[in-house]
Amino acid sequence: MLRVRCLRGGSRGAEAAHYIGSQLGRSFTGWVQRTFQSTQAAAASQNSCAVDDNKVTAPVPEDCPVCSYNEWDPLEEVIVGRAENACVPPFSVEVKANTYEKNWEFYQKFGGQSFPRDHLKKAIAEIEEMCNILKMEGVIVKRPEPIDWSVKYKTPDFESTGMYAAMPRDILLVVGNEIIEAPMAWRARFFEYRAYRPVIKDYFHRGAKWTTAPKPTMADELYYQDYPIHSVQDRHKLAAQGKFVTTEFEPCFDAADFIRAGRDIFVQRSQVTNNSGIEWMRRHLAPEYRVHTLSFKDPNPMHIDATLNIIGPGLVLSNPDRPCHQIEFFKKAGWTVVSPPLPLIPDDHPLWMSSKWLSMNVLMLDEKRVMVDANEIPIQKMFENLGISTIKVNIRHANSLGGGFHCWTCDIRRRGIL
């Protein structure tokens, strides 16, 4: 029996997504032509992404363990990351470009070593409690394998140590019954996929599709070695000019720069996701899905889900500190755009890889239930005013490793169809 609970024909969500898709498609055609050397190939790629909304999509087999099309259908199974053995990445050029100057000394001192062990111990306990709460809510929880990330490795192009398997959202993107492994852009995350292979192989043997995007060499040519960042002002100026630490030498992307709304998938060009990576994903998912590039007033773009987070059909959180340049497309399509309140996380709490806006990096268990930080009372009230019940969990120490609830998870199965 198929269980239907997604963007249904004629619903406000479907109409809104279709409108945004058509508008963004027109706006970005010129950009794609300028970005790629072969304008004819780029235009053909854009045209190939057109899709008939009345087309009947082949249903995912009922016994397939993987099926998720959006961020809000009822959550049935999820991968939750691990903080065990997490190591500080070496202070390479791409890490420097994605972190703030106040933390550079920390990376220079501890790169290749464990994160502070007492802090890590508390983070591990918080994530275990989060897993227990998810199970109590009826969600099946899977975990990656624990790995020693301090081991040094070497390829023909670079050498590094690893980082962690804490953020499955960064490396895995589920579209329908397909798991897509992202190629990543940090050298310290080159072999991160190894922690997830046992659980992914199990899903594959049980019927899921499994795709690994082209693995970049991460040679020096992928990065601007002299990327000029000394202040927030530098970052704002460079981001406004569309200049990032990653070049177009080869495709690269983190899965967390993509966010799903049925047939429409939104992405940002960031420090870790380049235009070639976006184009690879666009061609790979065409013609059934439309991939649209958004941009933001963000000095340090890396992962979209603490900047724009879709929490329901026609309902989106938009970070007031990082306004979306295309937000009018959502509003004209009838979407409700909600500006979340300022986060409460103290200034003295270490955030080595992220901003305080992890408060909006929430996980929807369904349209009416959300997992939210127990310390963030203002955003709890915001959700309650929207008619959404809050499941309060404290992961403050886990936040320090660079993610909120959305980052720490990858939803494998949600009850619904395309």
Short mmCIF file of C-alpha atoms in Angstrom, two decimals:
data_model
loop_
_atom_site.label_atom_id
_atom_site.label_comp_id
_atom_site.label_asym_id
_atom_site.label_seq_id
_atom_site.Cartn_x
_atom_site.Cartn_y
_atom_site.Cartn_z
CA MET A 1 0.00 0.00 0.00
CA LEU A 2 1.34 3.43 -0.89
CA ARG A 3 1.06 6.11 1.75
CA VAL A 4 0.62 9.53 0.19
CA ARG A 5 1.59 12.61 2.17
CA CYS A 6 3.68 14.97 0.16
CA LEU A 7 3.20 17.78 -2.37
CA ARG A 8 -0.13 16.69 -3.83
CA GLY A 9 -1.36 17.97 -7.16
CA GLY A 10 -3.20 21.24 -6.70
CA SER A 11 -1.89 21.82 -3.16
CA ARG A 12 -0.43 25.16 -2.14
CA GLY A 13 2.98 23.50 -1.63
CA ALA A 14 3.05 22.04 -5.16
CA GLU A 15 1.89 25.27 -6.77
CA ALA A 16 4.43 27.28 -4.79
CA ALA A 17 7.29 24.96 -5.64
CA HIS A 18 6.30 24.97 -9.32
CA TYR A 19 6.14 28.78 -9.38
CA ILE A 20 9.52 29.18 -7.71
CA GLY A 21 10.99 26.59 -10.04
CA SER A 22 9.81 28.39 -13.16
CA GLN A 23 10.92 31.82 -11.93
CA LEU A 24 14.35 30.72 -10.72
CA GLY A 25 14.90 28.70 -13.86
CA ARG A 26 14.51 31.85 -16.00
CA SER A 27 16.63 33.99 -13.70
CA PHE A 28 19.58 31.64 -13.62
CA THR A 29 19.78 30.65 -17.29
CA GLY A 30 22.08 33.59 -18.05
CA TRP A 31 24.21 32.83 -15.03
CA VAL A 32 24.74 29.22 -16.09
CA GLN A 33 25.73 30.34 -19.57
CA ARG A 34 28.37 32.69 -18.14
CA THR A 35 29.67 30.10 -15.69
CA PHE A 36 30.46 27.27 -18.07
CA GLN A 37 32.70 27.39 -21.11
CA SER A 38 30.20 25.63 -23.34
CA THR A 39 27.14 27.88 -23.35
CA GLN A 40 25.30 25.46 -25.59
CA ALA A 41 25.85 22.58 -23.15
CA ALA A 42 24.75 24.74 -20.24
CA ALA A 43 21.59 25.85 -22.01
CA ALA A 44 20.81 22.26 -22.94
CA SER A 45 21.27 21.26 -19.33
CA GLN A 46 18.84 23.96 -18.21
CA ASN A 47 16.27 22.88 -20.79
CA SER A 48 16.63 19.24 -19.80
CA CYS A 49 15.56 20.13 -16.29
CA ALA A 50 12.05 21.04 -17.38
CA VAL A 51 9.57 18.54 -15.99
CA ASP A 52 5.90 17.85 -16.48
CA ASP A 53 4.23 18.18 -13.09
CA ASN A 54 1.44 15.89 -14.29
CA LYS A 55 3.90 13.11 -15.08
CA VAL A 56 3.30 9.92 -13.11
CA THR A 57 6.41 9.09 -11.09
CA ALA A 58 7.24 5.43 -10.56
CA PRO A 59 6.50 4.74 -6.89
CA VAL A 60 9.27 3.63 -4.58
CA PRO A 61 8.75 -0.04 -3.65
CA GLU A 62 7.05 -0.36 -0.27
CA ASP A 63 9.85 -2.49 1.16
CA CYS A 64 12.65 -0.07 0.17
CA PRO A 65 14.29 1.21 3.37
CA VAL A 66 15.16 4.58 1.82
CA CYS A 67 12.51 7.12 0.78
CA SER A 68 12.53 10.85 1.49
CA TYR A 69 11.54 13.78 -0.71
CA ASN A 70 11.37 16.77 1.61
CA GLU A 71 12.20 18.09 5.08
CA TRP A 72 8.82 17.67 6.79
CA ASP A 73 7.01 14.40 6.03
CA PRO A 74 6.66 12.03 9.05
CA LEU A 75 10.14 10.82 9.97
CA GLU A 76 10.52 7.03 10.25
CA GLU A 77 14.28 6.39 10.06
CA VAL A 78 17.34 8.56 10.48
CA ILE A 79 21.14 8.38 10.64
CA VAL A 80 22.59 10.25 13.62
CA GLY A 81 26.28 11.15 13.63
CA ARG A 82 29.01 10.27 16.13
CA ALA A 83 31.33 12.57 18.06
CA GLU A 84 33.60 9.72 19.15
CA ASN A 85 37.28 10.27 18.25
CA ALA A 86 36.53 13.64 16.61
CA CYS A 87 39.72 15.48 15.66
CA VAL A 88 40.48 19.11 14.90
CA PRO A 89 41.21 19.39 11.15
CA PRO A 90 44.65 20.63 10.11
CA PHE A 91 44.74 24.38 9.48
CA SER A 92 44.75 24.25 5.67
CA VAL A 93 43.60 27.03 3.34
CA GLU A 94 40.04 25.69 2.98
CA VAL A 95 39.65 25.36 6.75
CA LYS A 96 40.95 28.90 7.27
CA ALA A 97 38.42 30.24 4.76
CA ASN A 98 35.53 28.55 6.58
CA THR A 99 36.42 29.61 10.13
CA TYR A 100 36.64 32.91 11.92
CA GLU A 101 39.87 34.60 12.89
CA LYS A 102 39.20 34.25 16.63
CA ASN A 103 39.47 30.45 16.23
CA TRP A 104 42.57 30.32 14.03
CA GLU A 105 44.95 29.95 16.95
CA PHE A 106 42.90 26.96 18.15
CA TYR A 107 43.29 25.25 14.77
CA GLN A 108 46.98 26.07 14.53
CA LYS A 109 47.60 24.62 17.98
CA PHE A 110 45.36 21.52 17.90
CA GLY A 111 45.10 20.61 14.20
CA GLY A 112 45.36 16.82 13.86
CA GLN A 113 44.62 16.27 17.55
CA SER A 114 41.45 15.47 19.46
CA PHE A 115 38.94 18.16 20.26
CA PRO A 116 39.06 18.95 24.01
CA ARG A 117 38.23 15.59 25.58
CA ASP A 118 35.98 16.83 28.37
CA HIS A 119 33.93 18.82 25.87
CA LEU A 120 33.80 15.83 23.53
CA LYS A 121 32.60 13.55 26.33
CA LYS A 122 29.68 15.89 27.03
CA ALA A 123 28.84 16.11 23.32
CA ILE A 124 28.76 12.31 23.04
CA ALA A 125 26.37 12.08 26.00
CA GLU A 126 24.08 14.74 24.50
CA ILE A 127 23.85 12.92 21.16
CA GLU A 128 23.12 9.62 22.92
CA GLU A 129 20.23 11.32 24.71
CA MET A 130 19.05 12.80 21.41
CA CYS A 131 19.03 9.28 19.91
CA ASN A 132 17.02 7.98 22.85
CA ILE A 133 14.43 10.73 22.43
CA LEU A 134 14.13 10.04 18.69
CA LYS A 135 13.52 6.37 19.45
CA MET A 136 10.86 7.33 22.01
CA GLU A 137 9.18 9.35 19.24
CA GLY A 138 9.00 6.18 17.12
CA VAL A 139 11.99 6.88 14.86
CA ILE A 140 14.49 4.14 13.90
CA VAL A 141 18.05 5.40 14.53
CA LYS A 142 21.17 4.21 12.68
CA ARG A 143 24.75 5.27 13.46
CA PRO A 144 28.02 5.43 11.51
CA GLU A 145 30.99 3.31 12.56
CA PRO A 146 33.47 4.71 15.11
CA ILE A 147 36.81 5.41 13.39
CA ASP A 148 40.19 6.68 14.56
CA TRP A 149 40.29 10.05 12.81
CA SER A 150 43.79 10.91 14.06
CA VAL A 151 45.41 8.51 11.56
CA LYS A 152 47.45 10.38 8.96
CA TYR A 153 46.79 9.53 5.31
CA LYS A 154 48.38 10.53 2.04
CA THR A 155 47.18 10.68 -1.57
CA PRO A 156 49.26 11.65 -4.63
CA ASP A 157 48.03 15.23 -4.11
CA PHE A 158 47.99 15.90 -0.36
CA GLU A 159 48.29 14.49 3.13
CA SER A 160 46.04 15.07 6.11
CA THR A 161 44.41 13.60 9.16
CA GLY A 162 40.66 13.05 9.43
CA MET A 163 37.98 14.94 11.32
CA TYR A 164 34.81 13.05 12.35
CA ALA A 165 31.56 11.36 11.31
CA ALA A 166 29.43 13.76 13.33
CA MET A 167 27.40 15.40 10.58
CA PRO A 168 25.77 12.92 8.17
CA ARG A 169 23.83 15.82 6.60
CA ASP A 170 27.13 17.11 5.22
CA ILE A 171 28.01 13.96 3.31
CA LEU A 172 24.69 12.25 2.49
CA LEU A 173 21.70 13.52 0.50
CA VAL A 174 18.60 11.35 0.16
CA VAL A 175 16.42 12.02 -2.88
CA GLY A 176 13.57 9.53 -3.17
CA ASN A 177 15.04 6.06 -2.78
CA GLU A 178 18.56 7.19 -3.68
CA ILE A 179 21.41 7.94 -1.29
CA ILE A 180 23.94 10.33 -2.82
CA GLU A 181 27.40 10.48 -1.26
CA ALA A 182 28.81 13.99 -1.55
CA PRO A 183 32.44 14.37 -2.68
CA MET A 184 33.18 16.98 0.06
CA ALA A 185 35.73 19.81 -0.20
CA TRP A 186 37.87 19.63 2.95
CA ARG A 187 40.92 17.41 2.78
CA ALA A 188 40.29 16.37 6.39
CA ARG A 189 36.94 14.93 5.25
CA PHE A 190 38.23 13.02 2.20
CA PHE A 191 37.73 9.58 3.77
CA GLU A 192 34.72 10.45 5.95
CA TYR A 193 32.48 8.24 3.81
CA ARG A 194 34.17 5.15 5.27
CA ALA A 195 32.26 5.53 8.55
CA TYR A 196 28.92 5.37 6.69
CA ARG A 197 29.68 2.55 4.27
CA PRO A 198 28.37 -0.34 6.46
CA VAL A 199 24.94 1.24 6.92
CA ILE A 200 24.77 2.40 3.29
CA LYS A 201 25.69 -1.07 2.01
CA ASP A 202 22.88 -2.49 4.13
CA TYR A 203 20.40 -0.04 2.58
CA PHE A 204 21.73 -0.94 -0.89
CA HIS A 205 21.32 -4.68 -0.32
CA ARG A 206 17.74 -4.01 0.79
CA GLY A 207 16.84 -2.16 -2.42
CA ALA A 208 18.03 1.46 -2.17
CA LYS A 209 19.87 3.24 -4.97
CA TRP A 210 23.40 4.32 -4.05
CA THR A 211 25.37 6.96 -5.95
CA THR A 212 28.80 8.32 -5.18
CA ALA A 213 29.52 11.67 -6.80
CA PRO A 214 32.89 12.03 -8.59
CA LYS A 215 35.59 12.13 -5.93
CA PRO A 216 37.77 15.24 -6.32
CA THR A 217 41.54 14.91 -6.18
CA MET A 218 41.61 17.91 -3.80
CA ALA A 219 44.84 18.93 -5.47
CA ASP A 220 46.17 22.43 -4.85
CA GLU A 221 44.36 23.63 -7.97
CA LEU A 222 40.98 23.17 -6.27
CA TYR A 223 41.77 26.00 -3.83
CA TYR A 224 42.85 29.60 -4.10
CA GLN A 225 46.02 29.20 -2.08
CA ASP A 226 46.28 32.94 -1.40
CA TYR A 227 42.56 33.49 -0.70
CA PRO A 228 42.63 36.98 0.89
CA ILE A 229 40.69 36.86 4.16
CA HIS A 230 41.65 38.93 7.16
CA SER A 231 38.32 40.30 8.35
CA VAL A 232 34.56 39.90 8.06
CA GLN A 233 34.60 42.84 5.67
CA ASP A 234 36.95 40.92 3.37
CA ARG A 235 34.61 37.96 3.41
CA HIS A 236 31.54 40.08 2.65
CA LYS A 237 33.31 41.71 -0.29
CA LEU A 238 34.55 38.44 -1.75
CA ALA A 239 31.21 36.65 -1.27
CA ALA A 240 29.38 39.54 -2.97
CA GLN A 241 31.73 39.14 -5.92
CA GLY A 242 31.08 35.41 -6.04
CA LYS A 243 34.64 34.57 -5.03
CA PHE A 244 35.21 31.59 -2.76
CA VAL A 245 38.17 29.52 -1.62
CA THR A 246 37.19 26.63 -3.93
CA THR A 247 37.88 27.03 -7.64
CA GLU A 248 36.16 25.31 -10.58
CA PHE A 249 39.09 22.93 -11.08
CA GLU A 250 36.81 19.94 -10.46
CA PRO A 251 33.30 19.41 -9.06
CA CYS A 252 32.96 19.50 -5.29
CA PHE A 253 30.02 19.90 -2.94
CA ASP A 254 28.80 19.16 0.57
CA ALA A 255 25.33 17.66 0.73
CA ALA A 256 24.31 20.18 3.41
CA ASP A 257 24.33 22.98 0.83
CA PHE A 258 21.18 21.40 -0.67
CA ILE A 259 17.68 21.47 0.82
CA ARG A 260 14.63 19.64 -0.58
CA ALA A 261 11.02 20.56 -1.34
CA GLY A 262 9.67 17.75 -3.49
CA ARG A 263 10.67 18.20 -7.13
CA ASP A 264 12.42 21.45 -6.28
CA ILE A 265 15.83 21.33 -4.61
CA PHE A 266 17.57 24.53 -3.54
CA VAL A 267 21.34 24.99 -3.27
CA GLN A 268 23.88 27.73 -2.60
CA ARG A 269 27.33 28.28 -4.09
CA SER A 270 29.52 28.26 -1.00
CA GLN A 271 33.07 27.82 0.24
CA VAL A 272 32.65 24.04 -0.12
CA THR A 273 30.19 23.74 -3.03
CA ASN A 274 31.30 25.06 -6.40
CA ASN A 275 29.31 25.71 -9.58
CA SER A 276 30.68 22.53 -11.18
CA GLY A 277 29.36 20.50 -8.24
CA ILE A 278 25.96 22.14 -8.53
CA GLU A 279 25.88 21.43 -12.26
CA TRP A 280 26.79 17.77 -11.66
CA MET A 281 23.86 17.46 -9.26
CA ARG A 282 21.53 19.30 -11.65
CA ARG A 283 22.32 16.94 -14.52
CA HIS A 284 22.25 13.87 -12.29
CA LEU A 285 18.75 14.62 -10.96
CA ALA A 286 17.23 15.93 -14.22
CA PRO A 287 14.59 15.75 -15.56
CA GLU A 288 12.61 14.63 -12.52
CA TYR A 289 14.02 17.28 -10.17
CA ARG A 290 14.86 20.95 -10.59
CA VAL A 291 17.96 22.29 -8.84
CA HIS A 292 17.89 26.04 -8.20
CA THR A 293 20.77 28.19 -6.99
CA LEU A 294 20.06 30.73 -4.25
CA SER A 295 22.43 33.34 -2.85
CA PHE A 296 22.59 35.17 0.46
CA LYS A 297 24.24 38.14 2.09
CA ASP A 298 26.60 35.83 3.93
CA PRO A 299 30.32 36.50 4.45
CA ASN A 300 31.06 32.82 4.99
CA PRO A 301 28.55 30.59 3.18
CA MET A 302 28.91 26.94 4.13
CA HIS A 303 25.79 24.76 4.37
CA ILE A 304 22.36 26.23 3.73
CA ASP A 305 20.36 24.89 6.67
CA ALA A 306 21.29 27.58 9.22
CA THR A 307 20.50 30.25 6.62
CA LEU A 308 17.38 28.93 4.89
CA ASN A 309 15.51 26.00 6.42
CA ILE A 310 12.30 24.68 4.86
CA ILE A 311 10.10 23.39 7.69
CA GLY A 312 6.82 22.62 5.91
CA PRO A 313 4.94 22.94 2.61
CA GLY A 314 5.04 26.65 1.84
CA LEU A 315 6.81 27.43 5.15
CA VAL A 316 10.45 28.50 5.37
CA LEU A 317 12.77 29.95 8.01
CA SER A 318 14.97 32.74 6.63
CA ASN A 319 17.95 33.96 8.66
CA PRO A 320 17.56 37.74 9.24
CA ASP A 321 21.35 38.18 9.38
CA ARG A 322 21.81 36.49 6.00
CA PRO A 323 18.92 37.62 3.82
CA CYS A 324 18.21 35.61 0.69
CA HIS A 325 18.55 37.61 -2.52
CA GLN A 326 15.73 35.59 -4.11
CA ILE A 327 13.31 35.61 -1.17
CA GLU A 328 10.65 37.44 -3.22
CA PHE A 329 10.23 34.30 -5.35
CA PHE A 330 9.04 32.46 -2.24
CA LYS A 331 6.75 35.28 -1.15
CA LYS A 332 5.19 35.70 -4.60
CA ALA A 333 4.55 31.95 -4.68
CA GLY A 334 2.47 32.28 -1.51
CA TRP A 335 5.01 30.85 0.89
CA THR A 336 5.13 32.03 4.49
CA VAL A 337 8.62 33.34 5.22
CA VAL A 338 9.41 33.34 8.95
CA SER A 339 12.30 35.27 10.47
CA PRO A 340 13.56 33.31 13.51
CA PRO A 341 14.44 35.20 16.71
CA LEU A 342 18.00 35.94 17.73
CA PRO A 343 19.74 32.93 19.29
CA LEU A 344 20.57 32.89 23.00
CA ILE A 345 23.82 30.92 22.96
CA PRO A 346 26.37 32.75 25.16
CA ASP A 347 29.34 34.57 23.62
CA ASP A 348 31.79 32.55 25.70
CA HIS A 349 30.50 29.17 24.51
CA PRO A 350 32.98 27.68 22.00
CA LEU A 351 31.67 27.40 18.45
CA TRP A 352 34.71 26.20 16.53
CA MET A 353 32.94 25.61 13.21
CA SER A 354 29.66 27.48 13.17
CA SER A 355 27.65 30.50 14.22
CA LYS A 356 24.99 30.95 16.88
CA TRP A 357 22.32 30.48 14.21
CA LEU A 358 22.37 26.74 14.82
CA SER A 359 19.23 27.64 16.79
CA MET A 360 17.29 27.47 13.48
CA ASN A 361 19.05 24.28 12.39
CA VAL A 362 16.10 22.18 13.54
CA LEU A 363 14.84 18.72 12.61
CA MET A 364 11.17 18.33 11.64
CA LEU A 365 9.69 15.03 12.81
CA ASP A 366 6.58 15.92 10.82
CA GLU A 367 4.66 19.09 9.97
CA LYS A 368 3.52 19.49 13.58
CA ARG A 369 6.58 18.32 15.57
CA VAL A 370 10.08 19.80 15.66
CA MET A 371 13.25 18.92 17.57
CA VAL A 372 14.65 22.17 18.94
CA ASP A 373 17.35 23.27 21.39
CA ALA A 374 16.14 23.15 24.99
CA ASN A 375 18.00 26.39 25.74
CA GLU A 376 16.49 28.42 22.89
CA ILE A 377 13.19 29.58 24.42
CA PRO A 378 12.45 32.35 21.84
CA ILE A 379 12.48 29.95 18.89
CA GLN A 380 10.43 27.43 20.89
CA LYS A 381 7.76 30.12 21.28
CA MET A 382 8.00 30.92 17.57
CA PHE A 383 7.23 27.31 16.67
CA GLU A 384 4.40 27.10 19.17
CA ASN A 385 2.86 30.22 17.61
CA LEU A 386 3.03 28.41 14.27
CA GLY A 387 1.09 25.48 15.76
CA ILE A 388 4.15 23.22 15.88
CA SER A 389 4.90 21.22 19.02
CA THR A 390 8.50 21.39 20.24
CA ILE A 391 10.59 18.44 21.38
CA LYS A 392 13.27 20.06 23.52
CA VAL A 393 16.76 18.54 23.59
CA ASN A 394 20.02 20.01 24.86
CA ILE A 395 22.97 19.57 22.48
CA ARG A 396 24.89 22.71 23.39
CA HIS A 397 28.29 20.94 23.57
CA ALA A 398 27.54 19.05 20.36
CA ASN A 399 26.87 22.43 18.70
CA SER A 400 30.53 23.31 19.21
CA LEU A 401 31.52 20.68 16.63
CA GLY A 402 29.66 22.56 13.91
CA GLY A 403 26.03 21.48 13.78
CA GLY A 404 22.50 21.54 15.11
CA PHE A 405 19.82 18.87 14.87
CA HIS A 406 19.54 19.05 11.08
CA CYS A 407 23.33 18.73 10.67
CA TRP A 408 23.65 15.84 13.12
CA THR A 409 21.07 13.80 11.17
CA CYS A 410 20.24 12.52 7.72
CA ASP A 411 16.62 11.49 7.28
CA ILE A 412 16.60 8.14 5.51
CA ARG A 413 12.87 7.50 5.36
CA ARG A 414 9.90 9.83 5.64
CA ARG A 415 6.35 8.58 5.11
CA GLY A 416 5.22 10.05 1.82
CA ILE A 417 5.75 10.03 -1.93
CA LEU A 418 6.88 12.59 -4.49
#
